[in-house]
């Protein structure tokens, strides 16, 4: 008679041996395996871009669809009208940005490049005079700065800047498949995002089936719970941060225009774009803009600082809490930690996803720890740790 227990044990033993062999192969050939996996994953690059586009477009589309739902009951018509309205609004924003903002930015940048030596001379003179007033034995050598500006390799600078901003993948894409292939990928990604939006419930159901098949019922419930929480944090943060960036840019532009500061479009755009990075992003934009204003009109640097502080405080204390709300409820310590860690790992893209990612990690970690303490009947307070009775 066949011993089924013996067969099961042998099957488990073979499974463990196979697992150990595969793990050893991966460890000793880590670079090769990692390269192969990276290549396989890169084949679906348009899908990743499509998911990002669909995620961003879904934020306004969901609200528009809800408004249409009050008048239209047919699901297909409601979804189609919501998608069309969202695309029209996105196109209007692109046209507005291209026809108004980009030309103004181009004029400001052209004027700065044309007068860069005069601005540099003013800035050096101002710094040296200030040092002399405070009896500091230090002076900037303008000749070396002028020589550096004259020999500046703009292409090399832009290339290095792109690497620092995490655009190495884009550069590789241009080199490997060319500009034509890049635009083909963009168009493909956009069309795929429309399919994702049109049938998002179906695709989510298919994804849930795959996850449940791979991980089982109980584990899949945990994964779906984490996914729902991730969607909450990323949705609230992305929509709120983008809206807050637009509001801040508009307020800065209006304030700089009313006070007669130079290049109001450019410095408002710099500050607004930098504010996408929470905590210190706006202050980085302020530092860059302050140097620019100081070089062009030193007497207006104080006006610029006062204007920035007033608008920034108004935005931080009134607008930001209402727009972003409680979507990301973590302390400043974890925000800074997330920016450092994710920035070092993923560059500029890491800075954009750092805060909602840390909020998700914090929420899941807190839940896991609290459940574990509860099951072990342990209560932790500010003053003591108690072992509770069953």
CSV table of N, CA, C and O in Angstrom, one decimal, residues 75 120 179 191 326 329 357:
chain,number,residue,atom,x,y,z
A,75,UNK,N,-25.0,54.2,-17.7
A,75,UNK,CA,-23.6,54.2,-17.3
A,75,UNK,C,-22.6,54.5,-18.4
A,75,UNK,O,-21.7,55.3,-18.2
A,120,UNK,N,25.5,89.3,-13.2
A,120,UNK,CA,26.5,88.7,-12.3
A,120,UNK,C,27.4,89.8,-11.8
A,120,UNK,O,27.9,89.7,-10.6
A,179,UNK,N,13.8,59.6,-31.0
A,179,UNK,CA,12.7,60.5,-30.7
A,179,UNK,C,11.3,60.0,-31.2
A,179,UNK,O,10.3,60.1,-30.6
A,191,UNK,N,-3.4,56.3,-25.3
A,191,UNK,CA,-4.5,55.5,-25.7
A,191,UNK,C,-4.8,54.4,-24.7
A,191,UNK,O,-6.0,54.2,-24.4
A,326,UNK,N,-6.6,66.3,5.6
A,326,UNK,CA,-5.9,65.3,6.4
A,326,UNK,C,-5.5,64.1,5.6
A,326,UNK,O,-5.4,63.0,6.2
A,329,UNK,N,-1.5,62.5,7.2
A,329,UNK,CA,-1.5,62.9,8.6
A,329,UNK,C,-0.2,62.4,9.3
A,329,UNK,O,-0.4,61.6,10.2
A,357,UNK,N,3.9,57.9,0.2
A,357,UNK,CA,4.5,56.6,0.4
A,357,UNK,C,4.8,56.4,1.9
A,357,UNK,O,4.5,55.4,2.5
